[in-house]
Coordinates of N, CA and C in Angstrom, one line a residue:
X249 N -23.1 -8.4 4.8 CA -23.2 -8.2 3.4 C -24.6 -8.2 2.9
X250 N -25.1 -7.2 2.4 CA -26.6 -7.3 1.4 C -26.5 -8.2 0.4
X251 N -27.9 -8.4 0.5 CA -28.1 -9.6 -0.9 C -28.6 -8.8 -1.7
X252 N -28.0 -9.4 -2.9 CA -27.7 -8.9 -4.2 C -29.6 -8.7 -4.8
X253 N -30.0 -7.6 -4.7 CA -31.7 -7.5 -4.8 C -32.2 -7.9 -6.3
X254 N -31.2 -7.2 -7.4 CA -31.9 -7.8 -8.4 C -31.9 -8.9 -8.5
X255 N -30.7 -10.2 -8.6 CA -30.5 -11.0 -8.8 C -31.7 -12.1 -8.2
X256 N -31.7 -11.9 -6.5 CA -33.1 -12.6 -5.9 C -34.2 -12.0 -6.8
X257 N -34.7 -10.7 -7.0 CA -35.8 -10.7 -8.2 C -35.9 -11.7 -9.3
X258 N -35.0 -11.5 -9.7 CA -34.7 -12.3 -11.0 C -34.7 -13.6 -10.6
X259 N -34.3 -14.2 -9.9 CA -34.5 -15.9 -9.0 C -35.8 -15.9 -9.0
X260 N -36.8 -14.9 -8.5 CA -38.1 -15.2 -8.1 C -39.4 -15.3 -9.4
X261 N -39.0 -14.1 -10.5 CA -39.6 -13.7 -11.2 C -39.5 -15.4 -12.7
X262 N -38.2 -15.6 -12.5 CA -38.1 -16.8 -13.5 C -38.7 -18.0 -13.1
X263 N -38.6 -17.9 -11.6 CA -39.6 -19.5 -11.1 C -41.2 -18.8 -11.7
X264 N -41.2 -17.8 -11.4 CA -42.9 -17.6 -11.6 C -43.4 -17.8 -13.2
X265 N -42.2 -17.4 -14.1 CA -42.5 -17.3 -14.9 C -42.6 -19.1 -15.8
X266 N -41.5 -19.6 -15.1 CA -41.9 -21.1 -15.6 C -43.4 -21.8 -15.2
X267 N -43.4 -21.5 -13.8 CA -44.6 -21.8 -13.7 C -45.5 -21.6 -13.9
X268 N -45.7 -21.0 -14.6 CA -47.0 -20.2 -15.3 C -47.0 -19.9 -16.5
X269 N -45.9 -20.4 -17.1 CA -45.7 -20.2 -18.7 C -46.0 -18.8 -18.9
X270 N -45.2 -17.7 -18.6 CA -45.5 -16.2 -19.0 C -43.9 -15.7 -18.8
X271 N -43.6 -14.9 -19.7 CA -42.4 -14.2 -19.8 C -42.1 -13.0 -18.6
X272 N -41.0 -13.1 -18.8 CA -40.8 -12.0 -17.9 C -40.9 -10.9 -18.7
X273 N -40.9 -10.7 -19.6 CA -41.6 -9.6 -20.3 C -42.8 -8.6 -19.9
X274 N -43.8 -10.3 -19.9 CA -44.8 -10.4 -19.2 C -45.5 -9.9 -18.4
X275 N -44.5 -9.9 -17.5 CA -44.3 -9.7 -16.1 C -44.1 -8.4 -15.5
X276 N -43.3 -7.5 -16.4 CA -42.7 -6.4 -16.4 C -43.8 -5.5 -16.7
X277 N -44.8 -5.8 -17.8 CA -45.5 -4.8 -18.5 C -46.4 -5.1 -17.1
X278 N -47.0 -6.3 -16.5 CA -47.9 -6.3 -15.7 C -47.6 -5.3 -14.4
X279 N -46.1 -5.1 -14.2 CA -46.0 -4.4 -13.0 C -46.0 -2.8 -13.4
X280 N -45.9 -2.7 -14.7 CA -46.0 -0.9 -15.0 C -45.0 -0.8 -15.0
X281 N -44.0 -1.8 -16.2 CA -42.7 -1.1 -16.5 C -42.2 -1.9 -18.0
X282 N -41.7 -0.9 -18.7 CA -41.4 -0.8 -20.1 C -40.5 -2.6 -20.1
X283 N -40.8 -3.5 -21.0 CA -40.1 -5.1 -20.3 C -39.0 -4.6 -20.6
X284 N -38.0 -3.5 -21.4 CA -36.5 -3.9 -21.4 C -36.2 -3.5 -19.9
X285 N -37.0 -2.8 -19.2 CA -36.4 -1.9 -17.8 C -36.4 -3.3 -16.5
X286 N -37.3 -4.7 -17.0 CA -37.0 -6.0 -16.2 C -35.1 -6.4 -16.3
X287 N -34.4 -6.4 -16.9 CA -33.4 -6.7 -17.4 C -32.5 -5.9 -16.7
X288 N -32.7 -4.3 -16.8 CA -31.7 -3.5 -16.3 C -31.7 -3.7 -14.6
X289 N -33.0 -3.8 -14.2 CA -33.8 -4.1 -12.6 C -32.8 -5.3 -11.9
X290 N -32.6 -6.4 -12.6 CA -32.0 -7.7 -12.1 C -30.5 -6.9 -12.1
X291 N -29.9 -6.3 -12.6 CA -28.5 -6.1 -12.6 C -28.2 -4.8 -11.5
X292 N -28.8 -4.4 -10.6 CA -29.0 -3.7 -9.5 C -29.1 -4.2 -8.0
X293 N -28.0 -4.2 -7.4 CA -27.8 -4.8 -6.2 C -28.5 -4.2 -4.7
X294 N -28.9 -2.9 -5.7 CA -29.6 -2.4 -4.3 C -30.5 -1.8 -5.2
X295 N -31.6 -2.4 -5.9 CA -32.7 -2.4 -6.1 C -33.8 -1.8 -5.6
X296 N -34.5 -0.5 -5.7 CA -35.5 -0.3 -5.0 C -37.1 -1.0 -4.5
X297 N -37.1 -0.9 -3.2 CA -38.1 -1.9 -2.9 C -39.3 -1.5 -3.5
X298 N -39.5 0.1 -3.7 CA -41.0 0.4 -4.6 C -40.6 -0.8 -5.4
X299 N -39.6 -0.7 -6.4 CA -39.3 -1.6 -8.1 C -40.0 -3.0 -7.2
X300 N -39.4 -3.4 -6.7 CA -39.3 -4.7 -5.8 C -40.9 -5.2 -5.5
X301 N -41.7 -4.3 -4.8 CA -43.2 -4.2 -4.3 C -44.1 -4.5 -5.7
X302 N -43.7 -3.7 -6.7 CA -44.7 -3.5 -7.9 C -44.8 -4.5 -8.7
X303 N -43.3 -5.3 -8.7 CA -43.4 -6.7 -9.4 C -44.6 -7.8 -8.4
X304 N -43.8 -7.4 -7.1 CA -44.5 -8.9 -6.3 C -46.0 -8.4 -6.5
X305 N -46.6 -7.5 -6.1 CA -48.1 -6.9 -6.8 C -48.5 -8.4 -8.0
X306 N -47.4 -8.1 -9.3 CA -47.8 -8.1 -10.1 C -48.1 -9.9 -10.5
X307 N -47.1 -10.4 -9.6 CA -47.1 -12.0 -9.6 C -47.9 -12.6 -8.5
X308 N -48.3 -11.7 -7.3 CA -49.0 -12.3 -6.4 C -47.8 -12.7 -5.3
X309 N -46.5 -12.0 -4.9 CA -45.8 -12.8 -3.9 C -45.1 -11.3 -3.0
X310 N -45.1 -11.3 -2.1 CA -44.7 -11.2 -1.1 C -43.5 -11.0 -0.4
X311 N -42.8 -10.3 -1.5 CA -41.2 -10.0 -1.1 C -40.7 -9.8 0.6
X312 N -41.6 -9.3 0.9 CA -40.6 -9.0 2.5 C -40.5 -10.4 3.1
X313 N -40.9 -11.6 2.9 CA -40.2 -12.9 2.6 C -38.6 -12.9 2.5
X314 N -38.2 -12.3 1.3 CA -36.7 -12.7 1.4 C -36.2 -11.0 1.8
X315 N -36.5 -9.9 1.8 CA -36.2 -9.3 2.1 C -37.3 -8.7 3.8
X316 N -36.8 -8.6 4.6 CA -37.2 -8.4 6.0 C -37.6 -7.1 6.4
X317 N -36.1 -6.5 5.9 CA -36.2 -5.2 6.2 C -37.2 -4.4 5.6
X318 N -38.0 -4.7 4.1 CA -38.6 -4.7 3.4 C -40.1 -3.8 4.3
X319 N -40.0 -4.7 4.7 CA -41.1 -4.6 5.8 C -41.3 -3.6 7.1
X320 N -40.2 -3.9 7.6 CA -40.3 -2.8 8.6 C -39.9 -1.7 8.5
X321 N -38.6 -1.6 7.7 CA -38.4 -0.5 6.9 C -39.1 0.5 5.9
X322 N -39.9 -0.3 5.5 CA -40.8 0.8 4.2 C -42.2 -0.1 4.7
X323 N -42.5 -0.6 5.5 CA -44.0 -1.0 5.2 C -44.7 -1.6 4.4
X324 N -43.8 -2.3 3.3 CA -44.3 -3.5 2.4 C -44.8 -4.6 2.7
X325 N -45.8 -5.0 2.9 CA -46.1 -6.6 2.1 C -47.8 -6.2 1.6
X326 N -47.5 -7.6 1.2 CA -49.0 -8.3 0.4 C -50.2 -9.2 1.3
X327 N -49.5 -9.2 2.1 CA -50.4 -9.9 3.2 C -50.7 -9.1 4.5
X328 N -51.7 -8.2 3.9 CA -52.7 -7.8 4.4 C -54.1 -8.4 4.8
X329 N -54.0 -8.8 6.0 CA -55.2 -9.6 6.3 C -56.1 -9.0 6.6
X330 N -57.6 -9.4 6.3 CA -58.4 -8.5 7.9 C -59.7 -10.0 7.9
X331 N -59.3 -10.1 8.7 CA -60.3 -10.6 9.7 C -62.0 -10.5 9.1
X332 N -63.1 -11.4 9.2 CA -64.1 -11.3 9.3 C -64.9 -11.9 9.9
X333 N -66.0 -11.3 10.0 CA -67.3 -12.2 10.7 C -68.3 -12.9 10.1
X334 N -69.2 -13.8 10.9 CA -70.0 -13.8 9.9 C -71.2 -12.4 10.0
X335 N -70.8 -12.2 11.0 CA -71.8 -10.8 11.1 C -71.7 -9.4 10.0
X336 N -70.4 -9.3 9.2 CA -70.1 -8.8 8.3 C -70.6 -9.7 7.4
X337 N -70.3 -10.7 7.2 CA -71.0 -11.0 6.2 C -72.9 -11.2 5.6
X338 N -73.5 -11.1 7.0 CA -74.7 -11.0 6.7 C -75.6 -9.6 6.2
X339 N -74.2 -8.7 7.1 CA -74.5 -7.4 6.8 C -74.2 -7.0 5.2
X340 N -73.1 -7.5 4.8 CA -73.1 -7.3 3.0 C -74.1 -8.0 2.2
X341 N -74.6 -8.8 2.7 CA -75.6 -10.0 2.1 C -77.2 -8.8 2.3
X342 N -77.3 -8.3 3.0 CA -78.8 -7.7 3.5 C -78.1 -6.1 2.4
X343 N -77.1 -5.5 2.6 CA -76.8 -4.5 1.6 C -77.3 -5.0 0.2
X344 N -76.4 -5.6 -0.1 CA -77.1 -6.2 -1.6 C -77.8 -6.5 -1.9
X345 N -78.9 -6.8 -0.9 CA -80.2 -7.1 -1.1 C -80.5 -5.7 -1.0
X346 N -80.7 -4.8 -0.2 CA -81.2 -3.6 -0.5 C -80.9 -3.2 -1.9
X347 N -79.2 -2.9 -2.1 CA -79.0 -2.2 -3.4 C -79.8 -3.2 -4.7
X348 N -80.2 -4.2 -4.8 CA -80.6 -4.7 -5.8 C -81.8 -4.3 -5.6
X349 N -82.9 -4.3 -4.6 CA -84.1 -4.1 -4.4 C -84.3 -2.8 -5.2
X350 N -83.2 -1.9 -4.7 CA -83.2 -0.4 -5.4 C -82.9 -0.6 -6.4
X351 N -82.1 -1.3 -7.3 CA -82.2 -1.1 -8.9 C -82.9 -1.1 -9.4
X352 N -83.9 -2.8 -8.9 CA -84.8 -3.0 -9.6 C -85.7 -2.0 -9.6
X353 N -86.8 -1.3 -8.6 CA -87.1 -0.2 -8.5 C -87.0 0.8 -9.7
X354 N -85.5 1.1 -9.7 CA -84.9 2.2 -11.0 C -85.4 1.9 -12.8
X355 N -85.1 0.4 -12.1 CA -85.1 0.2 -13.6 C -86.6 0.0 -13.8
X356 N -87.5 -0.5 -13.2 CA -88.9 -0.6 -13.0 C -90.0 0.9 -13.7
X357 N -88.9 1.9 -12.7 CA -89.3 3.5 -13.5 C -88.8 3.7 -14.3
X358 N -88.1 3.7 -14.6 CA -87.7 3.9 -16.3 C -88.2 3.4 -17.2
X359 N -88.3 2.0 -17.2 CA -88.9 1.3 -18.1 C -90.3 2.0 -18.2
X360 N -91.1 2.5 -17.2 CA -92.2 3.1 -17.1 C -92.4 4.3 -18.0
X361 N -91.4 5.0 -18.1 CA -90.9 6.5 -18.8 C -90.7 6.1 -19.7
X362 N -89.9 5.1 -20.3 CA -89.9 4.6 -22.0 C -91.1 4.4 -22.4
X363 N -92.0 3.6 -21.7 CA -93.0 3.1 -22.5 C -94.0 4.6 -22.6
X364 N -94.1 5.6 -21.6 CA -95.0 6.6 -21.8 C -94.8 7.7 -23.2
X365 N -93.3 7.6 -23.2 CA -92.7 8.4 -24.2 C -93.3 7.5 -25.4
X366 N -92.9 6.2 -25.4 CA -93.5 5.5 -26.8 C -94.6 5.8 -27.0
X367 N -95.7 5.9 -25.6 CA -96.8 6.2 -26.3 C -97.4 7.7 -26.7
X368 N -96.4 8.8 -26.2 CA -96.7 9.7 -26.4 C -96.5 10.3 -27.9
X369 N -95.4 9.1 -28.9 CA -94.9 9.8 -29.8 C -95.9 8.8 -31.3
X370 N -96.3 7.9 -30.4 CA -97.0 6.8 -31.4 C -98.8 7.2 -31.5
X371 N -99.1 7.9 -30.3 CA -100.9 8.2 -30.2 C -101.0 9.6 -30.0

């Protein structure tokens, strides 16, 4: 027997929403849906898992949790990990140092170009 999809939504969405003091209304608009279409969603026993994905997006959770097939079936979740180094991280650290070197730069010339213009329109 399948489990009843909206209903578990609606189980999940009302813990979240206590917990966090926000409506399911709330909730609905945050996933990109009109809030009366939260209401119609819960009363759908076979629920689409896009519907299903866009909410957990929108709360931060991870449906293929209670739904399984979720996952292997359509390739849902939210826990997408990846891995890092610290060698990535030194490497984003030395980027940003570059890109900021280069702004300042930009903005160094420019400011140069303003001030020539000022003086071209003042002497």
């Amino acid at each position: 027997m399948q489990n009843h999809r909206g209903e578990i939504l609606r189980k999940k969405l009302d813990e979240y929403a206590k917990e966090h003091a926000v409506s399911i209304l709330a909730i609905a608009k945050k996933a990109s849906y009109h809030p009366s279409s939260a209401y119609r969603h819960f009363e759908k026993d076979d629920l689409s898992f896009d519907i299903i994905h866009k909410y957990g997006r929108a709360i931060g959770h991870d449906f293929s949790k209670e739904f399984p097939e979720m996952l292997t079936e359509y390739g849902f979740s939210l826990e997408e990990k990846e891995i890092y180094s610290s060698s990535d991280l030194a490497k984003c650290i030395k980027e940003k140092e570059l890109w900021q070197k280069k702004y300042i730069e930009l903005l160094e010339e420019h400011n140069k170009l303003l001030l020539g213009k000022l003086d071209q329109k003042n002497g």
